Amino acid sequence: MKILFKTIRFILEVLPKKYHLKLAGVAFLLFINSFLELLGLGAMIPVFSVLLEDNVVDKYDWAKWMYSAFSLTDEKQLVVTLAVGLLIIIIVKNILSLWISKVNSSFALGLHKDFALKLHKIYYKNGFSYFKSINSNVVVRNIKTATNQFSRQQVLGTLNLVNELLVLILIVATIAIYNFQILLILLVTVMPPFFIFYKWVSAKSIELGEISNRLSPIVGKNMFQSIFGYVDVIITGAEKEFRKRIKSNLDELVDVEIKTTIYNLAPTRIIETSLMLAIAVIVSFGVYYLPSKTDLLKLLGLFAVAGYRIMPSINRIMIGINGLNRSQWIFPILEPIKNANLAHEEKPKSLEFNTHLKLDNISFSYPDNEEKIFDNYSLTINKGEIIGLIGPSGAGKTTLMNIFLGFLSPTQGTYFIDDTPLDSAHLDAFYKKVGYVQQQVYLVDGTIAENVAFGCKYKDIDQNKIKEVLEKASLWNLISEFPDGVNTKIGENGTKLSGGQRQRVGIARALYFDAEILFFDEATSSLDTETEEEITNSINKLANKDLTLIIIAHRLSTLEACHRIIEVNPQLEEPIVDHKIKE
């Protein structure tokens, strides 16, 4: 039971205080549910008593009361009345139990939603470097699967487990008071198999949880890569290899699921066998030591009523414990939520960009590498300038651009927007001024308009502005010829568009959000010469005194309109050289 106390402690630590009262309310409802279960169980006893005994009216006060209250004339009417009463109690009990289950599920799934959003927010606060260093399938697993298992298996599972333990204790206490012999028989026949099975399964459950946790993102990664890279998979003949990897992962995962299913079903069979052993013991005991078969039937009836509720209760306890053991891998994933101060975030500050972007004596090195990529480097880019960045692969061009974008923070020195140091409080305001066109523009499976007005609700899209920015990106004439115009679906990642068209959509996106600073990260490097020239012309048309352009390119022809070219090359005597091209 160590895992139960460990889980309860973790739940109380990770749950925000506002949920503690709700948790107490859910726990109280579960207690009510336990009481209803016992009420339904106890309601069966009078029916058995009337069926198995004679002259119950003379023996029991409750029977006399019922005769009087319902004007009964014989025991047959009493049996029918008790049966109808039992039916009503069971119906009411089940309706209330379903309502309680709904409340509990709403609470647990509400936690799933809340914690998924919190993890998503925490991961975003970790920043650019975090997303570059972690597999996206792991992030998706954590946000979707870990939070779901926390709400269902840990929170709801723990509440149900405590509820079943409470029911079991109350039943055992009632049996002990009513007939201690039955309690002894239960302890001798049911408990030993229960504990032996628990000891064996608990270690297996932890192992299965770790295997499932490890395999899930790997399966997702191989499936995603084989689908997203369909063309390369076909051309290189890697289809069978990817399917072999997926099959190998699925074989392991299916094996885990099969074992998990067996471990969840096994307690029922073990407890059922134990109860049958107990019945055999009771029958053997009753035949020799009880005065009559009626007493034996009463004893068996009481045992059957107790077993009717005890067997599923023990089974649920075992399944609950197995679930807690399998979901231990969630603890470190949700640990950041404990200390995440998401409610008291730094208030965003406004930011003006009127004169320049300035790197002032910055140095930078990546956390996993002590070697400095930049050392005491300064650079000022004036508003309205067009700046080109060139240099060999790995020289630091993209790192320099990511510092200008605010994705990476200098390890030393300061990045100024005008005279304001860029910090976390200014990032929201800064990004409203920034547009970014990558080598591979990210496009969603939607319409052209939805991809230009990225992240906007369809009803909020400004159609006039869509046309305006598509014209500036030299894309309007082409799109206006499509049957559905800007509402044309472009497929996942823009598969229905050419490379040049995807880049233009990226440019239009930056312009739609009124970017004052446009970054182009080798936006033409994957295009043919003719298309590159068209995109370069589109970029050059954007040049004006209010729009600042920073362009990484591998061909000098792309940088013809630049005022300055910054050459980044660690092999040169001066690692960063500022070439002034024109005023």
Coordinates of C-alpha atoms in Angstrom, one line a residue:
M1 CA 0.0 0.0 0.0
K2 CA 3.1 2.2 0.0
I3 CA 2.2 3.4 -3.5
L4 CA -1.2 4.6 -2.3
F5 CA 0.3 6.9 0.3
K6 CA 3.0 8.1 -2.1
T7 CA 0.3 9.0 -4.7
I8 CA -1.9 10.8 -2.2
R9 CA 1.0 12.9 -1.0
F10 CA 1.9 13.8 -4.6
I11 CA -1.7 14.7 -5.5
L12 CA -2.0 17.0 -2.5
E13 CA 1.4 18.6 -3.4
V14 CA 0.7 19.1 -7.1
L15 CA -3.0 20.2 -6.9
P16 CA -3.5 24.0 -6.6
K17 CA -5.2 25.0 -3.3
K18 CA -8.4 25.9 -5.2
Y19 CA -8.8 22.2 -6.0
H20 CA -8.4 21.0 -2.4
L21 CA -12.0 21.8 -1.4
K22 CA -13.3 20.2 -4.6
L23 CA -11.2 17.1 -3.8
A24 CA -12.7 17.0 -0.3
G25 CA -16.2 17.3 -1.9
V26 CA -15.5 14.4 -4.3
A27 CA -14.1 12.3 -1.4
F28 CA -17.3 13.0 0.6
L29 CA -19.5 12.0 -2.4
L30 CA -17.5 8.7 -2.6
F31 CA -18.2 8.2 1.1
I32 CA -21.9 8.6 0.4
N33 CA -21.5 6.2 -2.5
S34 CA -19.9 3.7 -0.1
F35 CA -22.9 4.1 2.3
L36 CA -25.3 3.5 -0.6
E37 CA -23.4 0.4 -1.5
L38 CA -23.8 -0.9 2.0
L39 CA -27.4 0.1 2.1
G40 CA -28.1 -1.9 -1.0
L41 CA -26.2 -4.8 0.5
G42 CA -28.0 -4.6 3.8
A43 CA -31.4 -4.4 2.1
M44 CA -30.9 -8.0 0.9
I45 CA -30.6 -9.5 4.4
P46 CA -34.3 -9.1 5.3
V47 CA -35.4 -10.8 2.1
F48 CA -33.1 -13.8 2.8
S49 CA -34.4 -13.9 6.4
V50 CA -38.0 -14.1 5.4
L51 CA -37.3 -16.7 2.8
L52 CA -35.1 -18.9 5.1
E53 CA -36.9 -18.5 8.4
D54 CA -40.4 -19.2 9.8
N55 CA -42.4 -16.9 12.0
V56 CA -40.2 -13.9 11.3
V57 CA -43.0 -11.6 12.6
D58 CA -42.7 -13.1 16.0
K59 CA -38.9 -12.9 15.9
Y60 CA -38.1 -9.5 14.5
D61 CA -39.5 -6.0 15.4
W62 CA -38.9 -4.7 11.9
A63 CA -41.2 -7.4 10.5
K64 CA -43.9 -6.4 13.0
W65 CA -43.6 -2.8 12.0
M66 CA -43.9 -3.6 8.3
Y67 CA -47.1 -5.7 8.9
S68 CA -48.6 -2.8 10.7
A69 CA -47.4 0.0 8.4
F70 CA -48.4 -1.8 5.1
S71 CA -51.5 -3.7 6.5
L72 CA -50.0 -7.0 5.5
T73 CA -51.9 -10.3 6.2
D74 CA -49.3 -13.0 5.5
E75 CA -45.6 -13.7 4.9
K76 CA -46.0 -13.9 1.2
Q77 CA -47.1 -10.2 1.1
L78 CA -44.1 -9.5 3.3
V79 CA -41.8 -11.1 0.9
V80 CA -43.3 -9.2 -2.1
T81 CA -43.1 -5.9 -0.2
L82 CA -39.5 -6.5 0.8
A83 CA -38.6 -7.4 -2.8
V84 CA -40.2 -4.3 -4.2
G85 CA -38.6 -2.2 -1.5
L86 CA -35.2 -3.8 -2.3
L87 CA -35.8 -3.0 -6.0
I88 CA -36.6 0.7 -5.2
I89 CA -33.5 1.0 -3.0
I90 CA -31.3 -0.5 -5.7
I91 CA -32.7 1.8 -8.4
V92 CA -32.3 4.9 -6.2
K93 CA -28.8 3.8 -5.2
N94 CA -27.7 3.2 -8.8
I95 CA -29.1 6.6 -10.0
L96 CA -27.3 8.4 -7.2
S97 CA -24.1 6.4 -7.9
L98 CA -24.2 7.3 -11.6
W99 CA -24.6 11.0 -10.6
I100 CA -21.7 10.8 -8.2
S101 CA -19.6 9.1 -11.0
K102 CA -20.5 11.9 -13.3
V103 CA -19.4 14.5 -10.7
N104 CA -16.1 12.6 -10.1
S105 CA -15.4 12.2 -13.8
S106 CA -16.1 15.9 -14.4
F107 CA -13.6 16.7 -11.6
A108 CA -10.9 14.3 -12.9
L109 CA -11.3 15.4 -16.6
G110 CA -11.3 19.0 -15.5
L111 CA -7.9 18.3 -14.0
H112 CA -6.7 16.7 -17.2
K113 CA -7.6 19.8 -19.1
D114 CA -6.2 22.2 -16.6
F115 CA -2.9 20.3 -16.2
A116 CA -2.5 19.8 -19.9
L117 CA -2.8 23.5 -20.4
K118 CA -0.4 24.2 -17.6
L119 CA 2.2 21.8 -19.0
H120 CA 1.8 23.4 -22.4
K121 CA 2.4 26.8 -20.9
I122 CA 5.4 25.6 -18.9
Y123 CA 7.0 24.1 -22.0
Y124 CA 6.5 27.4 -23.9
K125 CA 8.1 29.3 -21.0
N126 CA 11.1 27.0 -21.3
G127 CA 11.7 28.7 -24.6
F128 CA 13.3 28.0 -27.9
S129 CA 16.2 26.0 -26.7
Y130 CA 13.9 23.5 -24.9
F131 CA 11.9 22.7 -28.0
K132 CA 15.1 22.3 -30.0
S133 CA 16.5 19.8 -27.5
I134 CA 13.4 17.5 -27.0
N135 CA 11.5 15.2 -29.2
S136 CA 8.1 16.6 -30.1
N137 CA 6.5 13.2 -29.5
V138 CA 7.7 13.2 -25.9
V139 CA 6.1 16.7 -25.4
V140 CA 2.8 15.5 -26.9
R141 CA 2.9 12.3 -24.8
N142 CA 3.5 14.4 -21.6
I143 CA 0.7 16.9 -22.4
K144 CA -1.9 14.4 -23.6
T145 CA -1.2 11.0 -22.0
A146 CA 0.6 11.9 -18.8
T147 CA -2.1 14.4 -17.7
N148 CA -4.9 12.1 -18.7
Q149 CA -3.4 9.2 -16.7
F150 CA -2.9 11.5 -13.8
S151 CA -6.5 12.6 -13.7
R152 CA -7.9 9.1 -14.4
Q153 CA -5.5 6.6 -12.8
Q154 CA -4.0 8.7 -10.0
V155 CA -6.6 11.2 -8.9
L156 CA -9.8 9.3 -9.7
G157 CA -8.1 5.9 -9.3
T158 CA -6.9 6.9 -5.8
L159 CA -10.3 8.2 -4.8
N160 CA -12.0 5.0 -6.0
L161 CA -9.3 3.0 -4.3
V162 CA -9.9 4.7 -0.9
N163 CA -13.6 4.3 -1.4
E164 CA -13.3 0.6 -2.0
L165 CA -11.0 0.2 1.0
L166 CA -13.6 2.0 3.1
V167 CA -16.4 -0.2 1.7
L168 CA -14.3 -3.3 2.4
I169 CA -13.6 -2.2 6.0
L170 CA -17.2 -1.4 6.7
I171 CA -18.4 -4.8 5.3
V172 CA -15.7 -6.7 7.2
A173 CA -16.7 -4.8 10.4
T174 CA -20.4 -5.6 9.8
I175 CA -19.6 -9.3 9.2
A176 CA -17.5 -9.4 12.3
I177 CA -20.3 -8.0 14.4
Y178 CA -22.9 -10.3 12.8
N179 CA -21.0 -13.5 12.5
F180 CA -17.3 -13.7 13.4
Q181 CA -16.9 -17.2 11.9
I182 CA -17.5 -15.9 8.4
L183 CA -14.9 -13.2 8.9
L184 CA -12.3 -15.9 9.9
I185 CA -13.2 -18.0 6.9
L186 CA -12.8 -14.9 4.6
L187 CA -9.4 -14.0 6.2
V188 CA -8.1 -17.6 5.8
T189 CA -9.3 -18.2 2.3
V190 CA -9.3 -14.8 0.5
M191 CA -6.5 -12.8 2.0
P192 CA -3.5 -15.0 1.4
P193 CA -4.0 -15.3 -2.4
F194 CA -4.7 -11.5 -2.4
F195 CA -1.4 -10.6 -0.8
I196 CA 0.6 -13.2 -2.8
F197 CA -0.8 -11.9 -6.0
Y198 CA -0.3 -8.2 -5.0
K199 CA 3.4 -8.8 -4.2
W200 CA 4.0 -10.5 -7.6
V201 CA 2.0 -8.0 -9.7
S202 CA 3.1 -4.7 -8.1
A203 CA 6.7 -5.1 -9.4
K204 CA 5.4 -6.2 -12.8
S205 CA 3.1 -3.2 -13.1
I206 CA 5.9 -0.8 -12.5
E207 CA 7.9 -2.5 -15.2
L208 CA 5.1 -2.5 -17.7
G209 CA 4.4 1.3 -17.0
E210 CA 8.0 2.1 -17.7
I211 CA 8.1 0.1 -20.9
S212 CA 4.8 1.7 -22.1
N213 CA 6.1 5.2 -21.2
R214 CA 9.3 4.5 -23.2
L215 CA 7.7 3.0 -26.3
S216 CA 4.7 5.4 -26.8
P217 CA 6.8 8.4 -28.1
I218 CA 9.0 6.1 -30.2
V219 CA 6.0 4.6 -31.9
G220 CA 4.6 8.1 -32.5
K221 CA 8.0 9.3 -33.8
N222 CA 8.4 6.5 -36.4
M223 CA 4.8 6.8 -37.6
F224 CA 5.1 10.6 -37.9
Q225 CA 8.5 10.4 -39.8
S226 CA 7.2 7.7 -42.2
I227 CA 4.0 9.7 -43.0
F228 CA 5.6 13.2 -43.0
G229 CA 8.6 12.0 -45.0
Y230 CA 6.5 9.9 -47.5
V231 CA 8.3 11.1 -50.6
D232 CA 11.8 10.4 -49.2
V233 CA 10.7 7.1 -47.8
I234 CA 9.4 6.0 -51.2
I235 CA 12.4 7.3 -53.2
T236 CA 15.0 5.8 -50.8
G237 CA 13.2 2.5 -50.5
A238 CA 12.9 2.9 -46.7
E239 CA 9.3 1.9 -46.5
K240 CA 10.0 -1.7 -45.3
E241 CA 12.6 -0.5 -42.8
F242 CA 10.1 2.1 -41.2
R243 CA 7.4 -0.6 -41.1
K244 CA 9.8 -3.0 -39.5
R245 CA 10.6 -0.4 -36.8
I246 CA 6.9 0.3 -36.2
K247 CA 6.1 -3.4 -36.1
S248 CA 8.9 -4.0 -33.6
N249 CA 7.7 -1.2 -31.3
L250 CA 4.1 -2.3 -31.7
D251 CA 5.0 -5.9 -30.8
E252 CA 6.5 -4.7 -27.5
L253 CA 3.6 -2.3 -26.9
V254 CA 0.9 -5.0 -27.6
D255 CA 2.8 -7.4 -25.4
V256 CA 2.6 -4.8 -22.6
E257 CA -1.1 -4.2 -23.2
I258 CA -1.8 -8.0 -23.2
K259 CA 0.0 -8.5 -19.9
T260 CA -1.7 -5.4 -18.4
T261 CA -5.1 -6.8 -19.4
I262 CA -4.3 -10.2 -17.9
Y263 CA -3.1 -8.6 -14.6
N264 CA -6.4 -6.6 -14.5
L265 CA -8.5 -9.7 -15.1
A266 CA -6.6 -12.1 -12.9
P267 CA -7.8 -10.7 -9.5
T268 CA -11.4 -11.5 -10.3
R269 CA -10.5 -15.2 -11.1
I270 CA -8.3 -15.5 -8.0
I271 CA -10.8 -14.0 -5.7
E272 CA -13.6 -16.0 -7.3
T273 CA -11.6 -19.2 -6.7
S274 CA -10.9 -18.1 -3.1
L275 CA -14.6 -17.5 -2.4
M276 CA -15.5 -20.9 -3.8
L277 CA -12.9 -22.4 -1.5
A278 CA -14.6 -20.5 1.3
I279 CA -18.0 -21.9 0.4
A280 CA -16.6 -25.4 0.3
V281 CA -15.2 -24.8 3.8
I282 CA -18.5 -23.3 5.1
V283 CA -20.5 -26.3 3.6
S284 CA -18.1 -28.8 5.2
F285 CA -18.2 -26.9 8.5
G286 CA -22.0 -26.6 8.4
V287 CA -22.7 -30.2 7.6
Y288 CA -20.9 -31.4 10.8
Y289 CA -21.3 -28.5 13.3
L290 CA -24.5 -26.5 12.5
P291 CA -27.8 -27.8 14.0
S292 CA -29.8 -27.6 10.8
K293 CA -29.6 -27.0 7.1
T294 CA -31.6 -23.8 7.6
D295 CA -28.7 -22.4 9.7
L296 CA -26.3 -23.5 7.0
L297 CA -28.4 -21.8 4.3
K298 CA -28.5 -18.6 6.4
L299 CA -24.8 -18.7 6.8
L300 CA -24.2 -19.3 3.0
G301 CA -26.7 -16.6 2.2
L302 CA -24.9 -14.1 4.4
F303 CA -21.6 -15.2 2.9
A304 CA -23.0 -14.9 -0.6
V305 CA -24.3 -11.3 0.1
A306 CA -20.9 -10.4 1.6
G307 CA -19.0 -12.0 -1.3
Y308 CA -21.3 -10.3 -3.8
R309 CA -19.8 -7.0 -2.7
I310 CA -16.4 -8.0 -1.4
M311 CA -15.3 -9.7 -4.6
P312 CA -15.7 -6.7 -6.9
S313 CA -14.3 -4.4 -4.2
I314 CA -11.1 -6.4 -3.8
N315 CA -10.9 -6.7 -7.6
R316 CA -11.1 -2.9 -8.0
I317 CA -8.6 -2.4 -5.2
M318 CA -6.1 -4.6 -7.1
I319 CA -6.8 -2.9 -10.4
G320 CA -6.4 0.5 -8.7
I321 CA -3.1 -0.5 -7.1
N322 CA -1.8 -1.9 -10.5
G323 CA -2.8 1.4 -12.1
L324 CA -1.0 3.5 -9.5
N325 CA 2.1 1.4 -9.9
R326 CA 2.0 1.7 -13.8
S327 CA 1.6 5.4 -13.6
Q328 CA 4.6 6.2 -11.4
W329 CA 6.4 7.6 -14.4
I330 CA 4.1 10.6 -14.4
F331 CA 5.5 12.0 -11.1
P332 CA 8.6 13.6 -12.6
I333 CA 6.7 14.9 -15.6
L334 CA 4.2 16.8 -13.5
E335 CA 6.8 17.9 -10.9
P336 CA 7.3 21.3 -12.6
I337 CA 3.7 22.2 -12.0
K338 CA 4.3 22.2 -8.2
N339 CA 6.6 25.2 -8.4
A340 CA 5.3 26.9 -11.5
N341 CA 4.1 30.4 -10.6
L342 CA 1.7 30.7 -13.6
A343 CA -0.9 32.8 -11.8
H344 CA 1.6 35.6 -11.0
E345 CA 3.3 36.2 -14.3
E346 CA 5.4 39.3 -15.1
K347 CA 3.1 42.0 -16.5
P348 CA 3.8 42.6 -20.2
K349 CA 5.4 45.9 -21.0
S350 CA 5.0 48.0 -24.1
L351 CA 8.0 48.5 -26.5
E352 CA 8.7 51.0 -29.1
F353 CA 11.0 50.5 -32.2
N354 CA 11.9 53.8 -33.7
T355 CA 15.6 53.9 -34.3
H356 CA 17.7 50.7 -34.0
L357 CA 18.3 47.1 -32.8
K358 CA 21.6 46.9 -30.9
L359 CA 23.8 44.1 -29.6
D360 CA 26.1 45.6 -27.0
N361 CA 29.2 43.5 -26.2
I362 CA 27.4 40.2 -26.2
S363 CA 28.9 36.8 -25.7
F364 CA 27.0 33.6 -26.3
S365 CA 27.6 29.9 -25.8
Y366 CA 25.1 27.0 -25.7
P367 CA 24.5 25.4 -22.3
D368 CA 26.0 22.1 -23.4
N369 CA 29.1 23.7 -25.0
E370 CA 31.5 26.0 -23.2
E371 CA 33.0 27.3 -26.5
K372 CA 31.8 30.8 -27.2
I373 CA 30.2 31.4 -30.6
F374 CA 30.3 35.2 -30.0
D375 CA 32.6 37.0 -27.7
N376 CA 32.2 40.7 -26.8
Y377 CA 30.5 41.3 -30.1
S378 CA 28.5 44.5 -30.9
L379 CA 26.3 45.2 -33.8
T380 CA 23.7 48.0 -34.5
I381 CA 21.0 47.6 -37.2
N382 CA 19.2 50.9 -37.9
K383 CA 15.5 51.0 -38.6
G384 CA 14.8 50.6 -42.4
E385 CA 18.1 48.9 -43.1
I386 CA 18.4 45.7 -45.1
I387 CA 21.0 43.5 -43.6
G388 CA 22.4 40.3 -45.2
L389 CA 24.1 37.5 -43.1
I390 CA 26.5 35.2 -44.9
G391 CA 29.0 32.6 -43.9
P392 CA 29.8 28.9 -44.0
S393 CA 27.5 26.3 -42.5
G394 CA 27.8 26.2 -38.7
A395 CA 29.5 29.6 -38.5
G396 CA 26.7 31.1 -36.3
K397 CA 24.5 32.9 -38.7
T398 CA 21.3 31.3 -37.4
T399 CA 22.4 31.7 -33.8
L400 CA 22.9 35.4 -34.4
M401 CA 19.5 35.7 -36.0
N402 CA 17.9 33.8 -33.1
I403 CA 19.5 36.3 -30.7
F404 CA 18.0 39.1 -32.7
L405 CA 14.7 37.3 -32.7
G406 CA 14.8 37.0 -28.9
F407 CA 14.8 33.2 -29.0
L408 CA 18.2 33.0 -27.5
S409 CA 19.5 35.3 -24.7
P410 CA 23.1 36.4 -24.6
T411 CA 25.2 34.8 -21.9
Q412 CA 26.8 38.2 -21.4
G413 CA 26.0 41.7 -22.7
T414 CA 22.7 43.2 -23.6
Y415 CA 20.3 43.3 -26.6
F416 CA 18.6 46.7 -26.9
I417 CA 15.5 47.7 -28.9
D418 CA 16.1 51.4 -29.2
D419 CA 17.3 52.1 -25.7
T420 CA 15.3 49.4 -24.0
P421 CA 17.0 46.1 -23.0
L422 CA 14.9 43.2 -24.3
D423 CA 13.7 41.0 -21.5
S424 CA 10.8 38.6 -20.8
A425 CA 8.4 41.5 -20.0
H426 CA 9.0 43.0 -23.4
L427 CA 8.8 39.9 -25.5
D428 CA 5.1 39.9 -26.3
A429 CA 5.3 43.5 -27.5
F430 CA 8.5 42.7 -29.5
Y431 CA 7.0 39.8 -31.3
K432 CA 4.1 41.9 -32.5
K433 CA 6.7 43.8 -34.5
V434 CA 8.4 40.8 -35.9
G435 CA 7.9 38.5 -38.9
Y436 CA 9.9 35.4 -39.5
V437 CA 10.1 33.4 -42.8
Q438 CA 12.0 30.1 -42.3
Q439 CA 13.6 27.9 -44.9
Q440 CA 10.6 25.6 -44.4
V441 CA 7.6 27.8 -43.7
Y442 CA 5.3 26.0 -41.2
L443 CA 1.8 25.6 -42.8
V444 CA -1.3 24.1 -41.2
D445 CA -3.8 21.8 -43.0
G446 CA -6.2 24.6 -43.8
T447 CA -7.0 27.4 -46.3
I448 CA -4.6 30.0 -47.7
A449 CA -6.4 32.6 -45.7
E450 CA -6.0 30.6 -42.4
N451 CA -2.3 30.2 -43.1
V452 CA -1.8 33.9 -43.8
A453 CA -3.8 35.0 -40.7
F454 CA -2.1 32.2 -38.7
G455 CA -3.8 31.5 -35.4
C456 CA -6.8 33.7 -36.0
K457 CA -10.4 32.5 -35.9
Y458 CA -11.9 32.3 -39.4
K459 CA -14.6 34.9 -38.6
D460 CA -11.9 37.4 -37.4
I461 CA -9.8 37.2 -40.6
D462 CA -9.7 40.5 -42.5
Q463 CA -10.3 39.5 -46.1
N464 CA -9.3 42.9 -47.5
K465 CA -6.0 42.7 -45.6
I466 CA -5.4 39.2 -46.9
K467 CA -5.7 40.5 -50.5
E468 CA -3.4 43.4 -49.7
V469 CA -0.6 41.3 -48.2
L470 CA -0.9 38.6 -50.9
E471 CA -0.4 41.3 -53.5
K472 CA 2.7 42.5 -51.7
A473 CA 4.0 38.9 -51.6
S474 CA 3.4 38.6 -55.4
L475 CA 0.9 35.8 -54.8
W476 CA -2.5 37.4 -55.4
N477 CA -2.7 36.9 -59.2
L478 CA -2.0 33.2 -58.8
I479 CA -4.4 32.6 -55.9
S480 CA -7.2 34.6 -57.5
E481 CA -7.3 32.0 -60.3
F482 CA -7.9 29.1 -57.8
P483 CA -11.6 28.0 -57.8
D484 CA -11.9 28.8 -54.1
G485 CA -9.5 31.7 -54.1
V486 CA -8.0 32.4 -50.6
N487 CA -10.3 29.6 -49.2
T488 CA -8.5 27.0 -51.2
K489 CA -7.3 24.1 -49.0
I490 CA -3.5 23.7 -49.3
G491 CA -3.0 20.3 -47.6
E492 CA -0.8 19.3 -44.7
N493 CA 2.3 21.5 -44.6
G494 CA 1.2 23.1 -47.9
T495 CA 1.7 20.0 -50.0
K496 CA -0.5 21.5 -52.8
L497 CA 1.8 24.5 -53.2
S498 CA 5.2 24.8 -54.7
G499 CA 8.3 25.8 -52.7
G500 CA 8.2 29.4 -53.9
Q501 CA 4.4 29.7 -53.2
R502 CA 5.0 28.4 -49.6
Q503 CA 7.7 31.0 -49.0
R504 CA 5.3 33.7 -50.3
V505 CA 2.6 32.6 -47.9
G506 CA 5.2 33.0 -45.2
I507 CA 6.0 36.6 -46.4
A508 CA 2.3 37.4 -46.5
R509 CA 1.8 36.0 -43.0
A510 CA 4.5 38.4 -41.7
L511 CA 3.0 41.4 -43.4
Y512 CA -0.6 40.5 -42.3
F513 CA 0.5 41.0 -38.7
D514 CA 2.1 44.4 -39.5
A515 CA 5.6 43.3 -38.8
E516 CA 8.2 46.1 -38.7
I517 CA 11.2 43.8 -38.6
L518 CA 11.3 40.9 -41.1
F519 CA 13.7 38.0 -40.7
F520 CA 14.4 35.6 -43.6
D521 CA 16.4 32.5 -42.6
E522 CA 17.7 31.0 -45.9
A523 CA 14.2 31.5 -47.3
T524 CA 15.3 30.8 -50.8
S525 CA 18.0 28.2 -50.3
S526 CA 15.8 25.2 -51.2
L527 CA 14.4 26.8 -54.4
D528 CA 15.6 26.7 -58.0
T529 CA 17.3 29.7 -59.5
E530 CA 14.3 31.1 -61.2
T531 CA 12.0 30.8 -58.2
E532 CA 14.7 32.2 -56.0
E533 CA 15.0 35.2 -58.2
E534 CA 11.2 35.7 -58.0
I535 CA 11.2 35.5 -54.2
T536 CA 14.2 37.8 -54.0
N537 CA 12.3 40.3 -56.1
S538 CA 9.3 39.9 -53.7
I539 CA 11.6 40.6 -50.8
N540 CA 13.3 43.6 -52.5
K541 CA 9.9 45.1 -53.1
L542 CA 9.3 45.2 -49.4
A543 CA 12.3 47.5 -48.8
N544 CA 11.2 50.9 -47.3
K545 CA 12.3 53.1 -44.6
D546 CA 9.8 51.7 -42.1
L547 CA 10.5 48.0 -42.7
T548 CA 13.8 46.5 -41.4
L549 CA 14.9 43.3 -43.2
I550 CA 17.5 40.8 -41.9
I551 CA 18.3 38.1 -44.4
I552 CA 20.4 34.9 -44.2
A553 CA 21.3 33.7 -47.6
H554 CA 23.8 31.4 -49.2
R555 CA 23.9 33.2 -52.6
L556 CA 25.1 36.8 -52.8
S557 CA 22.5 37.4 -55.6
T558 CA 19.8 37.2 -52.9
L559 CA 21.4 40.1 -51.0
E560 CA 21.7 42.6 -53.9
A561 CA 19.3 45.1 -52.2
C562 CA 21.2 45.0 -48.8
H563 CA 22.7 48.1 -47.3
R564 CA 25.2 45.9 -45.4
I565 CA 26.4 42.3 -45.4
I566 CA 27.6 40.8 -42.2
E567 CA 30.0 38.0 -42.9
V568 CA 30.2 35.4 -40.0
N569 CA 33.2 33.1 -40.3
P570 CA 35.3 31.9 -37.4
Q571 CA 38.1 30.9 -39.7
L572 CA 38.8 34.6 -40.6
E573 CA 41.1 36.8 -38.6
E574 CA 38.0 38.9 -37.8
P575 CA 35.3 36.3 -37.1
I576 CA 32.5 38.8 -38.0
V577 CA 33.1 41.4 -40.7
D578 CA 30.7 44.2 -41.5
H579 CA 30.7 45.0 -45.3
K580 CA 29.0 48.2 -46.1
I581 CA 27.4 48.0 -49.6
K582 CA 25.4 51.2 -50.0
E583 CA 23.9 54.1 -48.0

